Tab-separated table of C-alpha atoms in Angstrom:
chain	number	residue	atom	x	y	z
A	1	MET	CA	-50.182	35.049	28.127
A	2	ALA	CA	-47.212	33.281	27.996
A	3	ALA	CA	-46.347	29.531	27.222
A	4	PRO	CA	-45.297	27.593	30.116
A	5	SER	CA	-42.083	26.188	30.656
A	6	LEU	CA	-41.804	22.623	29.335
A	7	GLN	CA	-38.819	21.749	31.250
A	8	ALA	CA	-40.979	21.892	34.312
A	9	GLN	CA	-43.951	20.317	32.118
A	10	GLN	CA	-46.349	22.859	33.324
A	11	PRO	CA	-49.611	22.662	31.478
A	12	LEU	CA	-51.158	24.994	29.363
A	13	ARG	CA	-54.666	26.277	30.762
A	14	CYS	CA	-57.243	28.271	28.437
A	15	GLY	CA	-61.006	28.780	27.514
A	16	VAL	CA	-62.244	27.027	24.488
A	17	LYS	CA	-65.826	26.176	23.036
A	18	LEU	CA	-66.424	22.853	21.741
A	19	LEU	CA	-68.335	20.905	19.363
A	20	PHE	CA	-68.573	17.228	18.974
A	21	LEU	CA	-68.982	16.592	15.217
A	22	SER	CA	-70.888	13.521	13.747
A	23	GLU	CA	-70.793	11.709	10.503
A	24	GLU	CA	-73.868	13.469	9.416
A	25	LEU	CA	-72.413	16.838	9.786
A	26	LEU	CA	-69.010	15.661	8.553
A	27	ALA	CA	-70.895	14.389	5.406
A	28	GLY	CA	-71.396	18.159	4.380
A	29	LEU	CA	-74.289	19.787	6.262
A	30	ARG	CA	-73.905	23.229	7.956
A	31	LEU	CA	-71.913	23.402	11.113
A	32	ALA	CA	-73.412	24.715	13.851
A	33	SER	CA	-71.769	27.025	16.391
A	34	PRO	CA	-69.457	25.466	18.905
A	35	SER	CA	-70.860	25.257	22.182
A	36	GLN	CA	-71.137	28.869	23.836
A	37	LYS	CA	-70.914	27.231	27.387
A	38	ALA	CA	-67.577	28.224	28.954
A	39	LEU	CA	-64.975	25.272	28.775
A	40	GLN	CA	-61.274	24.928	30.253
A	41	LEU	CA	-58.781	23.296	28.115
A	42	GLU	CA	-55.858	21.568	29.730
A	43	VAL	CA	-52.831	20.523	28.060
A	44	GLN	CA	-49.803	18.709	29.693
A	45	PRO	CA	-46.792	19.182	26.743
A	46	GLY	CA	-44.826	15.797	25.479
A	47	GLU	CA	-44.171	13.674	22.896
A	48	ASP	CA	-47.956	12.377	23.542
A	49	ALA	CA	-49.626	15.639	24.567
A	50	LYS	CA	-52.371	14.997	27.294
A	51	LEU	CA	-55.415	17.259	26.427
A	52	SER	CA	-58.624	17.474	28.614
A	53	VAL	CA	-61.545	19.813	28.720
A	54	THR	CA	-64.043	20.440	31.559
A	55	ASP	CA	-66.928	22.415	32.454
A	56	ASP	CA	-67.680	24.827	35.164
A	57	ASP	CA	-68.311	21.810	37.483
A	58	GLY	CA	-64.969	20.164	37.015
A	59	ILE	CA	-66.773	17.337	34.662
A	60	CYS	CA	-64.591	16.107	32.120
A	61	VAL	CA	-66.244	16.225	28.771
A	62	LEU	CA	-63.175	15.281	26.491
A	63	LYS	CA	-60.066	13.902	27.264
A	64	CYS	CA	-57.493	12.462	24.768
A	65	LEU	CA	-53.826	12.229	23.610
A	66	ILE	CA	-52.350	14.502	20.929
A	67	ASN	CA	-48.925	13.204	18.832
A	68	ARG	CA	-47.296	13.195	15.378
A	69	ASN	CA	-49.648	10.579	14.591
A	70	THR	CA	-53.040	12.240	15.578
A	71	GLU	CA	-55.316	13.464	12.368
A	72	TYR	CA	-56.108	17.143	12.738
A	73	CYS	CA	-55.867	20.600	11.041
A	74	ARG	CA	-56.686	24.065	11.676
A	75	VAL	CA	-60.169	26.027	10.733
A	76	GLY	CA	-59.997	29.338	10.318
A	77	LYS	CA	-57.664	31.454	12.651
A	78	GLU	CA	-58.682	30.494	16.084
A	79	SER	CA	-60.222	26.592	15.603
A	80	LEU	CA	-58.656	23.179	15.601
A	81	LEU	CA	-60.408	20.059	14.307
A	82	ILE	CA	-59.227	17.221	15.538
A	83	THR	CA	-60.266	13.349	14.492
A	84	LEU	CA	-60.001	10.424	17.130
A	85	GLY	CA	-60.824	7.380	15.433
A	86	CYS	CA	-64.272	7.721	14.091
A	87	LYS	CA	-65.213	10.838	15.895
A	88	SER	CA	-64.069	14.354	15.227
A	89	VAL	CA	-64.144	17.419	17.880
A	90	LEU	CA	-64.155	21.299	16.727
A	91	LEU	CA	-61.856	23.401	19.399
A	92	GLN	CA	-62.444	27.128	19.240
A	93	PHE	CA	-60.433	29.304	21.155
A	94	ARG	CA	-60.997	32.857	22.818
A	95	SER	CA	-58.346	34.161	19.940
A	96	GLN	CA	-55.786	33.699	17.202
A	97	VAL	CA	-53.263	34.316	19.990
A	98	GLU	CA	-54.436	31.502	22.550
A	99	TYR	CA	-54.863	29.124	19.383
A	100	ASN	CA	-51.094	30.036	18.536
A	101	ILE	CA	-49.594	29.725	22.160
A	102	PHE	CA	-51.372	26.251	21.966
A	103	SER	CA	-49.871	25.275	18.657
A	104	ASN	CA	-46.569	26.210	19.950
A	105	VAL	CA	-46.740	24.132	22.901
A	106	LEU	CA	-47.413	21.314	20.893
A	107	MET	CA	-44.774	21.678	18.578
A	108	ILE	CA	-42.045	21.977	21.456
A	109	GLY	CA	-43.431	19.119	23.243
A	110	TRP	CA	-43.119	16.955	20.182
A	111	LYS	CA	-39.434	18.190	19.524
A	112	GLN	CA	-38.280	17.390	22.881
A	113	LYS	CA	-36.407	14.249	23.380
A	114	LYS	CA	-39.089	11.671	24.005
A	115	ALA	CA	-39.371	9.976	27.220
A	116	THR	CA	-38.627	6.614	26.018
A	117	SER	CA	-41.481	4.000	26.503
A	118	VAL	CA	-41.168	0.712	28.040
A	119	PHE	CA	-41.840	-0.758	24.385
A	120	SER	CA	-38.735	1.172	23.076
A	121	GLN	CA	-36.374	0.546	25.877
A	122	ARG	CA	-37.125	-3.383	25.169
A	123	THR	CA	-37.168	-3.135	21.422
A	124	ASP	CA	-34.791	-2.230	18.615
A	125	GLU	CA	-36.519	0.143	16.293
A	126	ALA	CA	-35.872	-1.890	13.250
A	127	SER	CA	-37.117	-4.913	14.281
A	128	ALA	CA	-40.353	-3.087	15.483
A	129	ALA	CA	-40.810	-1.587	12.190
A	130	GLN	CA	-40.686	-5.028	10.333
A	131	TYR	CA	-42.987	-6.320	13.042
A	132	PHE	CA	-45.800	-3.795	12.602
A	133	GLN	CA	-45.413	-4.052	8.745
A	134	PHE	CA	-45.322	-7.980	8.803
A	135	TYR	CA	-49.090	-7.748	10.717
A	136	GLY	CA	-50.525	-4.916	8.833
A	137	GLY	CA	-51.539	-6.365	5.736
A	138	LEU	CA	-54.840	-8.370	5.072
A	139	SER	CA	-53.334	-11.451	3.849
A	140	GLN	CA	-51.303	-12.171	7.269
A	141	GLN	CA	-54.718	-11.484	9.138
A	142	GLN	CA	-56.378	-13.966	7.052
A	143	ILE	CA	-53.814	-16.339	7.546
A	144	MET	CA	-54.523	-16.066	11.495
A	145	MET	CA	-58.692	-15.788	10.907
A	146	GLN	CA	-58.624	-18.796	8.995
A	147	ASP	CA	-56.718	-20.993	11.688
A	148	PHE	CA	-60.110	-22.517	12.879
A	149	VAL	CA	-58.802	-24.223	16.045
A	150	ARG	CA	-57.089	-20.988	17.054
A	151	THR	CA	-60.032	-18.353	16.166
A	152	ALA	CA	-62.959	-20.892	17.472
A	153	THR	CA	-61.672	-21.353	20.539
A	154	TYR	CA	-61.453	-17.675	21.397
A	155	HIS	CA	-64.827	-17.444	20.017
A	156	ARG	CA	-65.913	-19.939	22.524
A	157	ALA	CA	-64.013	-18.893	25.293
A	158	ILE	CA	-65.744	-15.254	25.676
A	159	VAL	CA	-69.103	-15.926	24.255
A	160	GLN	CA	-69.551	-19.268	26.576
A	161	ASN	CA	-68.338	-17.025	29.516
A	162	HIS	CA	-71.102	-14.139	28.452
A	163	ILE	CA	-71.447	-13.218	32.155
A	164	ASP	CA	-67.893	-12.033	32.165
A	165	PHE	CA	-68.382	-9.595	29.386
A	166	LYS	CA	-72.157	-8.580	29.650
A	167	ASP	CA	-72.369	-4.828	29.860
A	168	LYS	CA	-68.282	-4.821	30.785
A	169	VAL	CA	-65.737	-2.603	29.434
A	170	VAL	CA	-62.816	-4.508	27.706
A	171	LEU	CA	-59.359	-4.067	26.275
A	172	ASP	CA	-58.164	-5.790	23.324
A	173	VAL	CA	-54.398	-5.792	23.259
A	174	GLY	CA	-52.875	-6.139	19.648
A	175	SER	CA	-56.267	-6.114	18.362
A	176	GLY	CA	-55.180	-6.263	14.598
A	177	LEU	CA	-58.754	-6.561	12.813
A	178	GLY	CA	-60.300	-6.054	16.466
A	179	ILE	CA	-62.025	-9.820	15.989
A	180	LEU	CA	-61.613	-10.634	19.409
A	181	SER	CA	-63.123	-7.050	20.028
A	182	PHE	CA	-66.385	-8.408	17.934
A	183	PHE	CA	-66.641	-11.385	19.948
A	184	ALA	CA	-66.395	-9.339	23.111
A	185	VAL	CA	-69.333	-7.175	21.471
A	186	GLN	CA	-71.560	-10.618	20.613
A	187	ALA	CA	-70.709	-11.414	24.508
A	188	GLY	CA	-72.449	-8.093	25.839
A	189	ALA	CA	-69.912	-5.843	26.457
A	190	ARG	CA	-70.649	-2.012	26.724
A	191	LYS	CA	-67.499	-0.921	25.387
A	192	VAL	CA	-64.510	-2.256	23.711
A	193	TYR	CA	-61.096	-0.483	23.203
A	194	ALA	CA	-58.883	-1.987	20.691
A	195	VAL	CA	-55.393	-0.968	20.801
A	196	HIS	CA	-53.074	-2.015	17.590
A	197	THR	CA	-50.078	-0.251	15.855
A	198	GLY	CA	-49.742	-0.262	12.319
A	199	SER	CA	-51.732	0.264	9.333
A	200	VAL	CA	-53.795	-2.579	9.663
A	201	THR	CA	-56.378	-0.592	12.460
A	202	LYS	CA	-57.498	1.754	8.737
A	203	TYR	CA	-59.288	-1.719	7.983
A	204	ALA	CA	-60.492	-2.349	11.824
A	205	GLU	CA	-61.911	0.982	11.873
A	206	LEU	CA	-63.633	0.148	8.417
A	207	LEU	CA	-65.041	-2.841	9.992
A	208	VAL	CA	-66.312	-1.314	13.123
A	209	ARG	CA	-68.271	1.408	11.115
A	210	SER	CA	-69.639	-1.229	8.152
A	211	ASN	CA	-70.778	-3.572	11.281
A	212	ASN	CA	-72.533	-0.469	12.897
A	213	LEU	CA	-70.471	-0.721	16.197
A	214	SER	CA	-68.968	2.378	16.489
A	215	ASP	CA	-70.517	3.302	19.608
A	216	LYS	CA	-69.514	-0.039	20.875
A	217	ILE	CA	-65.874	-0.314	19.533
A	218	THR	CA	-63.367	2.203	19.454
A	219	ILE	CA	-60.149	1.714	17.591
A	220	LEU	CA	-56.862	3.077	19.309
A	221	THR	CA	-53.853	3.096	17.170
A	222	GLY	CA	-50.541	3.094	19.318
A	223	LYS	CA	-48.534	0.683	21.258
A	224	ILE	CA	-50.348	-0.486	24.624
A	225	GLU	CA	-47.335	0.988	26.335
A	226	GLU	CA	-47.987	4.459	24.967
A	227	ILE	CA	-51.647	4.982	24.688
A	228	TYR	CA	-53.766	6.340	26.973
A	229	LEU	CA	-57.327	5.005	27.897
A	230	PRO	CA	-60.165	7.234	29.225
A	231	GLU	CA	-61.206	4.504	32.226
A	232	SER	CA	-60.220	0.954	33.710
A	233	VAL	CA	-61.425	-1.888	32.098
A	234	ASP	CA	-63.293	-5.014	33.542
A	235	VAL	CA	-61.425	-7.585	31.119
A	236	VAL	CA	-58.220	-7.900	29.218
A	237	ILE	CA	-58.451	-9.866	25.794
A	238	SER	CA	-55.513	-10.763	23.655
A	239	GLU	CA	-53.475	-13.140	21.621
A	240	PRO	CA	-50.162	-12.576	22.639
A	241	MET	CA	-48.704	-15.856	21.883
A	242	GLY	CA	-45.676	-16.414	19.646
A	243	TYR	CA	-43.750	-19.578	18.432
A	244	LEU	CA	-42.976	-21.057	21.411
A	245	LEU	CA	-45.307	-19.105	23.226
A	246	PHE	CA	-42.343	-16.340	23.690
A	247	SER	CA	-41.476	-15.252	20.213
A	248	GLU	CA	-42.262	-11.737	19.509
A	249	ARG	CA	-42.361	-10.940	23.247
A	250	MET	CA	-45.920	-9.593	22.761
A	251	LEU	CA	-46.335	-11.346	26.371
A	252	LYS	CA	-44.642	-8.272	28.052
A	253	SER	CA	-47.308	-5.749	26.361
A	254	TYR	CA	-50.188	-8.106	27.732
A	255	LEU	CA	-48.666	-8.501	31.256
A	256	TYR	CA	-48.317	-4.147	30.673
A	257	SER	CA	-52.043	-3.930	29.904
A	258	LYS	CA	-52.694	-4.992	33.445
A	259	LYS	CA	-52.229	-1.042	34.416
A	260	TRP	CA	-55.386	-0.383	32.887
A	261	LEU	CA	-57.203	-3.368	34.451
A	262	LYS	CA	-59.636	-2.994	37.463
A	263	SER	CA	-58.222	-5.228	40.662
A	264	ASN	CA	-61.271	-7.853	40.145
A	265	GLY	CA	-60.568	-8.020	36.652
A	266	MET	CA	-60.147	-10.685	34.237
A	267	MET	CA	-57.841	-11.933	31.734
A	268	PHE	CA	-58.364	-14.033	28.359
A	269	PRO	CA	-55.769	-15.606	28.523
A	270	THR	CA	-55.568	-16.387	32.011
A	271	PHE	CA	-52.404	-18.729	32.228
A	272	SER	CA	-50.056	-20.576	29.933
A	273	GLU	CA	-48.098	-24.125	30.332
A	274	ILE	CA	-44.976	-24.938	28.649
A	275	HIS	CA	-44.360	-28.710	28.100
A	276	LEU	CA	-40.870	-29.856	27.084
A	277	ALA	CA	-39.200	-33.230	26.465
A	278	PRO	CA	-36.229	-34.941	25.071
A	279	PHE	CA	-36.744	-36.492	21.424
A	280	SER	CA	-35.266	-38.721	19.448
A	281	ASP	CA	-35.293	-38.110	15.697
A	282	GLU	CA	-32.036	-39.321	13.574
A	283	GLN	CA	-33.812	-38.241	10.437
A	284	LEU	CA	-34.376	-34.456	11.293
A	285	TYR	CA	-30.626	-34.231	12.708
A	286	THR	CA	-28.893	-35.658	9.670
A	287	GLU	CA	-31.256	-33.473	7.376
A	288	HIS	CA	-30.547	-30.378	9.539
A	289	TYR	CA	-26.875	-31.152	9.545
A	290	SER	CA	-26.768	-31.825	5.486
A	291	ARG	CA	-28.020	-28.300	4.971
A	292	ALA	CA	-24.440	-27.100	5.338
A	293	ASN	CA	-23.174	-29.502	2.884
A	294	PHE	CA	-23.411	-26.963	-0.209
A	295	TRP	CA	-20.394	-25.078	1.728
A	296	TYR	CA	-18.322	-28.391	0.967
A	297	GLN	CA	-17.902	-27.617	-2.325
A	298	GLU	CA	-14.310	-26.765	-3.454
A	299	CYS	CA	-15.068	-25.368	-6.803
A	300	PHE	CA	-18.001	-22.997	-6.557
A	301	TYR	CA	-17.552	-21.058	-10.110
A	302	GLY	CA	-14.152	-21.195	-9.427
A	303	ILE	CA	-14.343	-20.558	-5.474
A	304	ASN	CA	-13.571	-22.777	-2.536
A	305	LEU	CA	-16.345	-22.720	-0.186
A	306	SER	CA	-15.207	-25.321	2.580
A	307	SER	CA	-13.683	-22.649	4.883
A	308	LEU	CA	-17.239	-21.430	5.753
A	309	ARG	CA	-19.078	-24.931	6.193
A	310	THR	CA	-18.442	-24.820	10.010
A	311	ALA	CA	-19.721	-21.383	10.401
A	312	ALA	CA	-22.844	-22.697	8.455
A	313	VAL	CA	-23.083	-25.354	10.601
A	314	GLU	CA	-23.272	-23.383	13.690
A	315	GLU	CA	-25.845	-20.990	11.791
A	316	TYR	CA	-28.151	-23.902	11.278
A	317	PHE	CA	-28.321	-25.493	14.786
A	318	ARG	CA	-29.024	-22.148	15.986
A	319	GLN	CA	-32.243	-21.840	14.280
A	320	PRO	CA	-35.375	-23.562	16.339
A	321	ILE	CA	-37.092	-26.316	13.995
A	322	VAL	CA	-41.211	-25.314	13.595
A	323	ASP	CA	-42.798	-28.194	12.425
A	324	THR	CA	-44.979	-31.121	13.884
A	325	PHE	CA	-44.428	-34.928	14.974
A	326	ASP	CA	-45.321	-38.126	16.215
A	327	MET	CA	-45.520	-38.205	19.934
A	328	ARG	CA	-43.457	-41.483	19.753
A	329	ILE	CA	-40.537	-39.771	19.213
A	330	LEU	CA	-40.653	-38.460	23.055
A	331	MET	CA	-38.316	-40.666	25.179
A	332	ALA	CA	-39.893	-39.200	28.696
A	333	GLN	CA	-42.829	-37.729	29.933
A	334	THR	CA	-42.965	-33.990	29.807
A	335	VAL	CA	-41.970	-31.324	32.173
A	336	LYS	CA	-44.580	-28.570	32.488
A	337	TYR	CA	-43.902	-24.886	33.223
A	338	THR	CA	-46.602	-22.275	34.256
A	339	ILE	CA	-46.979	-18.572	33.989
A	340	ASN	CA	-49.947	-17.208	35.430
A	341	PHE	CA	-50.692	-13.921	33.436
A	342	LYS	CA	-53.021	-12.115	36.036
A	343	GLU	CA	-49.806	-12.702	38.822
A	344	ALA	CA	-46.672	-12.582	36.848
A	345	VAL	CA	-44.972	-9.179	36.012
A	346	GLU	CA	-42.911	-7.765	32.993
A	347	GLU	CA	-39.689	-8.747	34.648
A	348	ASP	CA	-40.563	-12.173	35.151
A	349	LEU	CA	-40.193	-12.356	31.385
A	350	HIS	CA	-36.707	-10.928	30.961
A	351	ARG	CA	-35.477	-14.000	32.014
A	352	VAL	CA	-37.342	-17.355	32.256
A	353	GLU	CA	-35.264	-20.396	33.517
A	354	ILE	CA	-36.533	-23.922	33.487
A	355	PRO	CA	-35.094	-26.825	35.204
A	356	PHE	CA	-35.784	-30.206	34.041
A	357	VAL	CA	-35.160	-33.789	35.004
A	358	PHE	CA	-36.622	-36.437	32.787
A	359	ASN	CA	-36.879	-39.997	33.418
A	360	MET	CA	-36.110	-42.068	30.355
A	361	LEU	CA	-38.692	-44.446	29.178
A	362	GLN	CA	-36.615	-45.803	26.311
A	363	SER	CA	-32.801	-46.114	25.369
A	364	GLY	CA	-31.549	-44.319	22.559
A	365	LEU	CA	-29.944	-41.087	20.997
A	366	ILE	CA	-31.175	-37.754	22.488
A	367	HIS	CA	-31.264	-35.175	19.524
A	368	GLY	CA	-32.732	-32.500	21.271
A	369	LEU	CA	-35.883	-30.913	23.065
A	370	ALA	CA	-39.334	-30.675	21.564
A	371	PHE	CA	-41.904	-27.638	23.087
A	372	TRP	CA	-45.330	-26.885	22.707
A	373	PHE	CA	-47.597	-24.472	24.898
A	374	ASN	CA	-51.241	-24.261	26.117
A	375	VAL	CA	-52.969	-21.420	27.478
A	376	ALA	CA	-56.334	-21.491	29.504
A	377	PHE	CA	-59.164	-19.004	29.466
A	378	VAL	CA	-60.629	-19.025	33.155
A	379	GLY	CA	-63.969	-17.926	32.828
A	380	SER	CA	-66.875	-17.586	35.650
A	381	LEU	CA	-68.645	-20.203	33.540
A	382	VAL	CA	-66.434	-22.777	32.045
A	383	THR	CA	-62.715	-22.887	31.289
A	384	VAL	CA	-61.841	-23.128	27.988
A	385	TRP	CA	-58.099	-24.297	26.715
A	386	LEU	CA	-56.290	-23.867	23.668
A	387	SER	CA	-53.426	-26.467	22.810
A	388	THR	CA	-50.471	-26.608	20.465
A	389	ALA	CA	-49.879	-30.318	21.408
A	390	PRO	CA	-48.809	-32.694	19.000
A	391	THR	CA	-51.815	-34.728	20.037
A	392	GLU	CA	-54.268	-32.084	19.291
A	393	PRO	CA	-55.180	-30.242	15.760
A	394	LEU	CA	-52.498	-28.559	13.986
A	395	THR	CA	-52.568	-24.550	14.785
A	396	ARG	CA	-50.411	-21.927	12.876
A	397	TRP	CA	-48.019	-22.166	16.041
A	398	CYS	CA	-47.137	-26.052	15.398
A	399	GLN	CA	-44.548	-27.168	17.779
A	400	VAL	CA	-40.847	-26.245	17.915
A	401	ARG	CA	-37.772	-28.285	18.564
A	402	CYS	CA	-34.359	-27.256	19.337
A	403	LEU	CA	-31.381	-29.244	18.369
A	404	LEU	CA	-28.301	-30.492	20.832
A	405	GLN	CA	-25.093	-29.693	19.094
A	406	THR	CA	-24.208	-33.302	19.765
A	407	PRO	CA	-26.557	-36.073	20.696
A	408	LEU	CA	-26.616	-37.731	23.986
A	409	PHE	CA	-27.100	-41.536	24.657
A	410	ALA	CA	-29.066	-42.708	27.481
A	411	LYS	CA	-30.517	-46.166	28.488
A	412	GLU	CA	-34.140	-46.337	29.851
A	413	GLY	CA	-34.130	-45.569	33.543
A	414	GLU	CA	-31.554	-43.204	33.736
A	415	THR	CA	-31.864	-39.448	34.023
A	416	LEU	CA	-31.375	-36.402	31.912
A	417	SER	CA	-31.221	-33.211	33.770
A	418	GLY	CA	-30.298	-29.650	32.942
A	419	THR	CA	-32.133	-26.371	32.232
A	420	VAL	CA	-33.404	-24.263	29.664
A	421	LEU	CA	-32.691	-20.722	29.796
A	422	PHE	CA	-34.921	-17.998	28.122
A	423	LEU	CA	-33.040	-14.337	27.802
A	424	ALA	CA	-35.023	-11.571	26.361
A	425	ASN	CA	-33.328	-9.418	23.341
A	426	LYS	CA	-33.894	-6.320	21.490
A	427	GLN	CA	-35.321	-8.078	18.377
A	428	GLN	CA	-38.673	-8.918	20.044
A	429	SER	CA	-37.411	-12.619	20.920
A	430	TYR	CA	-35.110	-14.684	22.927
A	431	ASP	CA	-31.702	-16.151	23.190
A	432	ILE	CA	-32.334	-20.030	24.305
A	433	HIS	CA	-29.535	-21.471	25.993
A	434	ILE	CA	-30.027	-25.511	26.898
A	435	VAL	CA	-27.566	-27.428	28.736
A	436	ALA	CA	-28.277	-31.063	29.378
A	437	MET	CA	-26.269	-33.955	31.148
A	438	VAL	CA	-26.934	-37.921	31.510
A	439	ASP	CA	-26.521	-37.903	35.128
A	440	GLN	CA	-25.186	-41.740	35.034
A	441	THR	CA	-22.803	-40.953	32.529
A	442	GLY	CA	-21.967	-37.509	33.222
A	443	PHE	CA	-22.007	-36.666	29.427
A	444	LYS	CA	-23.340	-33.307	28.402
A	445	SER	CA	-24.383	-31.544	25.839
A	446	GLY	CA	-26.467	-28.252	24.792
A	447	ASN	CA	-27.072	-25.746	22.128
A	448	THR	CA	-27.704	-21.822	21.698
A	449	LEU	CA	-30.689	-20.777	19.907
A	450	ASP	CA	-31.979	-17.546	18.292
A	451	LEU	CA	-35.791	-18.106	18.322
A	452	LYS	CA	-35.957	-14.643	15.892
A	453	ASN	CA	-34.935	-17.009	13.545
A	454	PRO	CA	-36.753	-20.329	13.097
A	455	PHE	CA	-36.427	-23.284	10.564
A	456	PHE	CA	-40.042	-23.583	8.955
A	457	ARG	CA	-39.832	-27.451	8.096
């Protein structure tokens, strides 16, 4: 029996015996022999090898992915023990030769150049590692969970729309500790697949086991762009919003997850609104500009730093400012930009352009544009809103302000027009390009900012 050609991606097929192991068996009880029923194993080689086992009637009894991160070990000369989440399965091959062929197919597939996933194509590897490490600790999970507005709103949106979850299959994207998955089970979900990459999944699995929900919630370690689900889902839930909605580009993973969503499925959240308006805040502008005064020094331990001040000012002004403010600094009614998650596709988020025309309600200096967002959970029973507006209770997202390099003066009744352009980058974020003009005078200003590097005020 020869190993198939991986260039042609031919699957390996062979006979196996199969035994599913319960936690009681793994605790030390004597293992029974694997099932004597003839089963057919098929493996599609690759970086994520697709493994399936079917019986004589063609019914699939096991389907999973095996990659370098899969927990597995050899048992004896011709058996393999694979751990998938909280469950384990023992595969016994007909001979040591067939086991060796299976093992070689896996190894060769893993050594092949990986077909780059959608996530890897759009994300710098170092940025991704930093991102998953940041959200891998319990301290960061605690900060998010203790945001009462955030957590309570998600709980209300899911539980109050219980008929959308009753006996349904749910996908939780970027699940972290799986808190939203627990909410879905509380609302009656039959099965929840919680997908997340990073060390936090070991804590999520512990939570699931300790809450006796292993039969309801399955933790899948991996990126949504790279994992495999055994079935389509009725509902996708996620908390994909970053600062100014777009930061961290988790929204793209949320949209990608629709590949697993049934045609009549639901998404929680369902759509989002970005609000923006011009603001006047002399104190903020002066404060931000003054941060570069350090570089005025001409004798810093005998070193003249002043040649770097211009570069420092440019760097500081590239930072969006994350804070909160009084609505009275706004100089016009907001412009709203809506994204419907059920209709949008990933490509829509590569380049997001928001044109604006503001009718000025007061005279004064325009120092920049203020942003916040709302998301709506549209259920069959109620629609629940999560708002980060400055008029609402503060959330972890706060609001975001982007300064113009040079303030613009406008009179009441005049119009300010222009565009805000978000361009996605590989640092899991966006470059923000702002161009603004007072139409009656022709005076222009603008700025280019890095959403990856905000200033927390």
